[in-house]
């Protein structure tokens, strides 16, 4: 048993140094007590009285096979006393205990960071109790369990979320007050866990919260990135990147499981054993070590697990001879190679070394997680392991294509290690694994170099080639060989291994088909020939014309690279493929994977994303939550968001509108304080707060937003002060988001936004009428301040390019009005909140391809206002930086980095006109407040609870397991 996990059960050690018993469970009912003493080696409770009669099911280590032996019930289930709700005094005692006996700081140093760690460790004690009880129950029930594999988990801070889910916010606030601290100030000492970047990771974290809250048996699996993606600095040169330091002082929420580690291999070779089976040998071996983070549900004992892998090598791998010879680099080479796998999220992949590191990350996640899942299945199966039952007990969800290697890795383990045959292993794999697609961008549908994977994972390439071979046979069986053009097209689109010669088993099928056609033609000629052959003159054969025809060839193109298409492997290897919004799922079926959809329509589903209402409104927006609870009549909406729709009937109520505006103003004051802290800019809370916070990318069109702001600024400068005041609503335009370190164009956009801000914010003629702010190092904690205080939120991606988005849901839930295109979840949000409460502009998804063709043909005529803005930017009004490259991307009709691929120019006029409607609506505060209320009322659909229920029912087929 991992020592840290088992600390939640009292041992019989003689020491009296124990956490206050308010926060521990005993294997036997403790005696009544009012102080901390040790009698017969058992600690007494501090200041609490618990009846002997209160018992409940017991606990065991989350990670270990070892068992303690506390009392058992008649049914054979271990028992311990039921936890009670601790009061502020016992919590304060627990915090003081951890300050003294679980120290991460010097004993003479009492400050906020030390208080935060002690508070977090106090909360963790309670989480461990429920955590262990949860998995003890799952072990005994042998429940089918879902495993969510993701390269990102953007958790945010854990302290306020944990005490909120435990319903102990008030008790902890009071306890810290007694100790001379403020809960909010203590919570702000916690760094955001640097385990993700954008919506992919935030969605994964919302899903974990919902899984725990809804009592579904599930785990998350990810990697423990030491330095995160990067910490973003904004300087005069734009964005700069430095390493995250979130682990510098340690992480009180994680427990290292030193007894849970698995070998992960790279390189080497494949050999054939005497019995014909294969084995992967040699190469480079590392160890993946488990770090566990508890994920508590809301108003439930269920506490599930996020297991993160860190990488290292065994001690024996250190070359001590080289070290003592002074060759320190050589001595540490193996250690360095292992540890760097979990250094940085999404390391730059411009070089082969960078690509290799990314692939190692993905394989480490897949291999360690599957070995762990299989070990758990075998343990729960006891002495009677039936592999056919594996898909009945295990569901693996791949969050995007990063965990694709789960498919060949599961096959490798089942075939090479567990001894199953190909057909059985393939059937088990397909029934176990499912895939969520998050993008329609071609560059995000990962394609790996065949040579690179062959070098790193030789056995997996063999397995992938076998899957590809089976796929090709299925395609030939489905479409036949009569139409070779069609067959070539299908193979080109659907193959997993791209631009590689056909295997002999497939080419033989085509040869047989051609021979069969030739035989049939000969037979027809004989049958139709004259009986009087000697009277028939032989005709000279006519030469066939080859003009206008293209020879059908299945040969690879030597000019193109050989690739493995991970998204195709996901579709083939899993039993379900889902998009994340209705429009996105339709694009997936009709465009991205149309050939597969025609072959296997039953695989494809939609699961519109959602966000947890606990973190994203109840905890981050207490002012508005109080108003909602008052007007809906209870806090039921936190678990049943359909209750939010009750607000609709009060949308015109004067009292509600007043309270709503007051809550919004409180939140705007917090935003203003954050902006001043992060940027030094002072903004007025009387202005409209207009926000676009998301990863910086051309398709998300921060460029369209800032170009619109430049136009607004230019028009203001052309007016008198009176005209400006009458024409424009005061606005604070807030941006936030990170541009990937090697994404040059995105970093130019960040530079452009900050340059515009410097000019506008220091213009005395404009004053508070317009401010432009880029909040550096955007993360979950920043979002938790910005979203509640936002009034207009921009979701303006090129239609058809955003899979779903989740920030749009968070904004709507917090009463923010959206401006956007018909893209991703915007479509469904607009349906839910009402068309009159959503500002719509821009081309539709089904128009985009045609508009690009028109552009390439020189038919696009830009709006004069668009040309005016580009000229204004080039005039140097925003500084000396040369913006020709950025403006040039919006010009021309063809070419890489040209021709305005994301249609900023096309949508610009309708965007400006839509922004005029925004100003008009905001002038009428009663109307605006009504729109805000109706956005919250209509957002009920977008709870991640609803999404998880659908995954559990339609894909994972798991049932809630409620702890008794």
Tab-separated table of C-alpha atoms in Angstrom, residues 30-266:
chain	number	residue	atom	x	y	z
A	30	UNK	CA	-12.605	5.891	18.863
A	31	UNK	CA	-13.419	6.763	22.448
A	32	UNK	CA	-15.017	10.075	23.268
A	33	UNK	CA	-12.433	12.744	23.902
A	34	UNK	CA	-11.793	16.468	23.951
A	35	UNK	CA	-8.037	16.569	23.554
A	36	UNK	CA	-5.193	14.954	21.624
A	37	UNK	CA	-3.818	12.070	23.665
A	38	UNK	CA	-2.451	8.626	23.051
A	39	UNK	CA	-3.951	5.708	24.978
A	40	UNK	CA	-2.804	2.239	23.963
A	41	UNK	CA	-1.314	3.812	20.895
A	42	UNK	CA	-4.639	5.204	19.631
A	43	UNK	CA	-5.111	8.957	19.147
A	44	UNK	CA	-8.143	10.631	20.665
A	45	UNK	CA	-10.355	13.086	18.839
A	46	UNK	CA	-9.965	16.797	19.386
A	47	UNK	CA	-12.998	18.730	20.510
A	48	UNK	CA	-15.599	16.420	18.884
A	49	UNK	CA	-17.902	13.662	19.998
A	50	UNK	CA	-18.828	10.878	17.612
A	51	UNK	CA	-21.274	8.128	18.616
A	52	UNK	CA	-19.961	4.571	18.345
A	53	UNK	CA	-23.060	3.651	16.401
A	54	UNK	CA	-22.150	5.602	13.265
A	55	UNK	CA	-20.425	3.274	10.812
A	56	UNK	CA	-19.928	3.100	7.097
A	57	UNK	CA	-18.124	1.156	4.436
A	58	UNK	CA	-14.400	1.326	4.663
A	59	UNK	CA	-11.411	2.310	2.773
A	60	UNK	CA	-8.353	0.958	1.109
A	61	UNK	CA	-5.489	2.465	-0.774
A	62	UNK	CA	-6.343	3.765	-4.232
A	63	UNK	CA	-3.141	2.440	-5.666
A	64	UNK	CA	-2.104	-0.611	-3.745
A	65	UNK	CA	-2.877	-4.289	-3.429
A	66	UNK	CA	-1.947	-4.476	0.262
A	67	UNK	CA	-4.881	-4.664	2.688
A	68	UNK	CA	-5.423	-3.520	6.207
A	69	UNK	CA	-7.869	-5.575	8.202
A	70	UNK	CA	-10.388	-3.353	9.997
A	71	UNK	CA	-13.726	-4.768	11.196
A	72	UNK	CA	-16.076	-6.188	8.551
A	73	UNK	CA	-19.837	-6.310	8.263
A	74	UNK	CA	-21.954	-9.436	7.982
A	75	UNK	CA	-21.773	-8.996	4.206
A	76	UNK	CA	-17.969	-9.061	4.342
A	77	UNK	CA	-17.583	-5.342	3.606
A	78	UNK	CA	-15.068	-3.443	5.735
A	79	UNK	CA	-16.551	-0.826	8.017
A	80	UNK	CA	-15.468	2.476	9.518
A	81	UNK	CA	-17.318	5.284	11.168
A	82	UNK	CA	-19.131	7.745	8.954
A	83	UNK	CA	-17.349	11.067	8.550
A	84	UNK	CA	-19.013	14.031	10.183
A	85	UNK	CA	-18.982	17.652	9.105
A	86	UNK	CA	-16.057	19.285	10.906
A	87	UNK	CA	-16.539	22.662	12.543
A	88	UNK	CA	-14.241	25.645	12.200
A	89	UNK	CA	-12.383	24.844	15.440
A	90	UNK	CA	-11.405	21.328	14.363
A	91	UNK	CA	-10.419	22.668	10.932
A	92	UNK	CA	-8.240	25.324	12.534
A	93	UNK	CA	-6.588	22.604	14.644
A	94	UNK	CA	-5.945	20.573	11.508
A	95	UNK	CA	-4.374	23.531	9.734
A	96	UNK	CA	-2.152	24.235	12.737
A	97	UNK	CA	-1.153	20.562	12.857
A	98	UNK	CA	-0.039	20.606	9.232
A	99	UNK	CA	1.855	23.850	9.754
A	100	UNK	CA	3.903	22.104	12.405
A	101	UNK	CA	4.086	18.463	11.367
A	102	UNK	CA	3.754	18.464	7.562
A	103	UNK	CA	6.115	21.336	6.962
A	104	UNK	CA	7.168	22.591	3.562
A	105	UNK	CA	8.520	25.791	5.111
A	106	UNK	CA	10.799	26.769	7.972
A	107	UNK	CA	9.191	26.487	11.418
A	108	UNK	CA	9.903	30.139	12.214
A	109	UNK	CA	8.247	31.296	8.995
A	110	UNK	CA	4.499	31.889	9.184
A	111	UNK	CA	3.124	33.468	6.027
A	112	UNK	CA	0.460	33.103	3.361
A	113	UNK	CA	2.232	30.425	1.254
A	114	UNK	CA	2.813	28.290	4.343
A	115	UNK	CA	-0.813	28.791	5.408
A	116	UNK	CA	-1.997	27.806	1.934
A	117	UNK	CA	-0.025	24.543	2.030
A	118	UNK	CA	-1.286	23.659	5.502
A	119	UNK	CA	-4.871	24.467	4.481
A	120	UNK	CA	-4.601	22.383	1.325
A	121	UNK	CA	-3.146	19.443	3.273
A	122	UNK	CA	-6.003	19.741	5.755
A	123	UNK	CA	-8.525	19.504	2.907
A	124	UNK	CA	-6.578	16.653	1.350
A	125	UNK	CA	-6.956	14.612	4.532
A	126	UNK	CA	-10.715	14.624	4.052
A	127	UNK	CA	-10.446	13.944	0.348
A	128	UNK	CA	-8.258	10.896	0.987
A	129	UNK	CA	-10.970	9.399	3.184
A	130	UNK	CA	-13.590	9.652	0.432
A	131	UNK	CA	-11.033	8.883	-2.255
A	132	UNK	CA	-10.064	5.557	-0.737
A	133	UNK	CA	-13.656	4.690	0.127
A	134	UNK	CA	-14.678	5.340	-3.467
A	135	UNK	CA	-12.199	2.875	-4.914
A	136	UNK	CA	-12.683	0.306	-2.214
A	137	UNK	CA	-16.327	0.321	-3.240
A	138	UNK	CA	-15.488	0.093	-6.958
A	139	UNK	CA	-13.127	-2.812	-6.286
A	140	UNK	CA	-15.812	-4.737	-4.418
A	141	UNK	CA	-18.600	-3.905	-6.878
A	142	UNK	CA	-16.295	-4.706	-9.833
A	143	UNK	CA	-18.010	-1.897	-11.684
A	144	UNK	CA	-17.265	-1.129	-15.312
A	145	UNK	CA	-14.991	1.891	-15.293
A	146	UNK	CA	-14.324	4.634	-17.832
A	147	UNK	CA	-10.791	5.920	-18.366
A	148	UNK	CA	-10.359	9.359	-19.917
A	149	UNK	CA	-6.958	9.788	-21.585
A	150	UNK	CA	-5.949	13.336	-22.398
A	151	UNK	CA	-2.671	15.160	-23.009
A	152	UNK	CA	-4.181	18.127	-21.161
A	153	UNK	CA	-6.081	18.658	-17.915
A	154	UNK	CA	-6.451	22.381	-17.294
A	155	UNK	CA	-7.566	22.101	-13.684
A	156	UNK	CA	-7.097	25.598	-12.314
A	157	UNK	CA	-6.706	26.142	-8.605
A	158	UNK	CA	-8.000	23.322	-6.432
A	159	UNK	CA	-8.530	24.762	-2.942
A	160	UNK	CA	-11.769	26.737	-3.343
A	161	UNK	CA	-13.186	24.105	-5.678
A	162	UNK	CA	-12.475	21.328	-3.171
A	163	UNK	CA	-13.915	23.069	-0.118
A	164	UNK	CA	-16.876	24.145	-2.223
A	165	UNK	CA	-17.611	20.619	-3.361
A	166	UNK	CA	-17.231	19.424	0.245
A	167	UNK	CA	-19.638	22.208	1.316
A	168	UNK	CA	-17.048	23.532	3.743
A	169	UNK	CA	-16.359	26.999	2.318
A	170	UNK	CA	-17.895	28.739	5.324
A	171	UNK	CA	-16.167	26.524	7.872
A	172	UNK	CA	-12.763	27.009	6.267
A	173	UNK	CA	-13.266	30.761	5.954
A	174	UNK	CA	-14.118	30.944	9.657
A	175	UNK	CA	-11.214	28.695	10.652
A	176	UNK	CA	-8.704	30.825	8.760
A	177	UNK	CA	-10.180	33.987	10.229
A	178	UNK	CA	-9.501	32.540	13.694
A	179	UNK	CA	-5.901	32.022	12.615
A	180	UNK	CA	-5.655	35.574	11.310
A	181	UNK	CA	-5.993	34.855	7.580
A	182	UNK	CA	-8.525	35.385	4.817
A	183	UNK	CA	-9.622	32.368	2.767
A	184	UNK	CA	-9.572	34.312	-0.510
A	185	UNK	CA	-6.054	35.591	0.140
A	186	UNK	CA	-4.851	32.115	1.096
A	187	UNK	CA	-6.422	30.592	-2.022
A	188	UNK	CA	-4.631	33.093	-4.240
A	189	UNK	CA	-1.285	31.634	-3.150
A	190	UNK	CA	-2.026	28.518	-5.175
A	191	UNK	CA	-0.505	28.483	-8.658
A	192	UNK	CA	-2.607	27.130	-11.493
A	193	UNK	CA	-1.607	23.570	-12.328
A	194	UNK	CA	0.259	23.902	-15.630
A	195	UNK	CA	-1.186	20.749	-17.166
A	196	UNK	CA	-2.984	22.220	-20.165
A	197	UNK	CA	-3.399	25.131	-22.524
A	198	UNK	CA	-6.880	25.590	-23.931
A	199	UNK	CA	-10.353	24.211	-24.326
A	200	UNK	CA	-9.201	20.608	-24.729
A	201	UNK	CA	-7.718	20.531	-21.241
A	202	UNK	CA	-10.460	22.607	-19.648
A	203	UNK	CA	-13.113	20.269	-21.072
A	204	UNK	CA	-11.269	17.249	-19.652
A	205	UNK	CA	-11.264	18.867	-16.213
A	206	UNK	CA	-14.965	19.734	-16.409
A	207	UNK	CA	-15.648	16.111	-17.316
A	208	UNK	CA	-13.775	14.859	-14.252
A	209	UNK	CA	-15.826	17.162	-12.016
A	210	UNK	CA	-19.066	15.900	-13.541
A	211	UNK	CA	-18.003	12.256	-13.396
A	212	UNK	CA	-17.331	12.579	-9.665
A	213	UNK	CA	-20.478	14.594	-8.999
A	214	UNK	CA	-22.663	12.107	-10.878
A	215	UNK	CA	-20.979	9.139	-9.154
A	216	UNK	CA	-19.707	7.484	-12.325
A	217	UNK	CA	-16.762	5.100	-11.863
A	218	UNK	CA	-13.990	6.769	-13.831
A	219	UNK	CA	-10.365	7.891	-13.808
A	220	UNK	CA	-8.444	10.486	-15.752
A	221	UNK	CA	-4.955	9.817	-17.111
A	222	UNK	CA	-2.457	12.474	-18.163
A	223	UNK	CA	1.160	13.582	-17.889
A	224	UNK	CA	2.720	15.600	-15.071
A	225	UNK	CA	4.410	18.458	-16.928
A	226	UNK	CA	7.122	19.995	-14.784
A	227	UNK	CA	7.221	23.301	-16.673
A	228	UNK	CA	3.791	23.387	-18.315
A	229	UNK	CA	3.316	24.985	-21.738
A	230	UNK	CA	5.001	28.266	-20.795
A	231	UNK	CA	4.426	31.359	-18.726
A	232	UNK	CA	3.559	34.256	-21.010
A	233	UNK	CA	5.220	37.628	-20.594
A	234	UNK	CA	4.083	40.680	-22.554
A	235	UNK	CA	6.920	43.071	-23.362
A	236	UNK	CA	7.488	45.838	-25.892
A	237	UNK	CA	8.393	43.074	-28.342
A	238	UNK	CA	5.116	41.191	-27.823
A	239	UNK	CA	4.864	37.731	-26.304
A	240	UNK	CA	7.839	36.124	-24.617
A	241	UNK	CA	7.874	32.646	-23.085
A	242	UNK	CA	9.481	31.447	-19.877
A	243	UNK	CA	9.078	28.141	-18.063
A	244	UNK	CA	6.165	27.691	-15.646
A	245	UNK	CA	7.197	27.345	-12.007
A	246	UNK	CA	4.031	25.768	-10.614
A	247	UNK	CA	5.912	22.879	-8.970
A	248	UNK	CA	8.695	25.009	-7.539
A	249	UNK	CA	7.323	24.790	-3.982
A	250	UNK	CA	5.686	21.390	-4.462
A	251	UNK	CA	2.067	20.437	-4.988
A	252	UNK	CA	0.047	19.602	-1.860
A	253	UNK	CA	-2.754	17.996	-3.882
A	254	UNK	CA	-0.721	15.204	-5.411
A	255	UNK	CA	0.428	11.949	-3.859
A	256	UNK	CA	3.336	10.171	-5.490
A	257	UNK	CA	2.759	6.421	-5.748
A	258	UNK	CA	6.287	5.109	-5.654
A	259	UNK	CA	4.876	1.580	-5.687
A	260	UNK	CA	3.041	2.221	-8.969
A	261	UNK	CA	5.387	2.407	-11.932
A	262	UNK	CA	5.537	0.764	-15.342
A	263	UNK	CA	8.282	0.220	-17.903
A	264	UNK	CA	8.019	2.132	-21.164
A	265	UNK	CA	10.259	1.167	-24.085
A	266	UNK	CA	11.523	3.051	-27.124
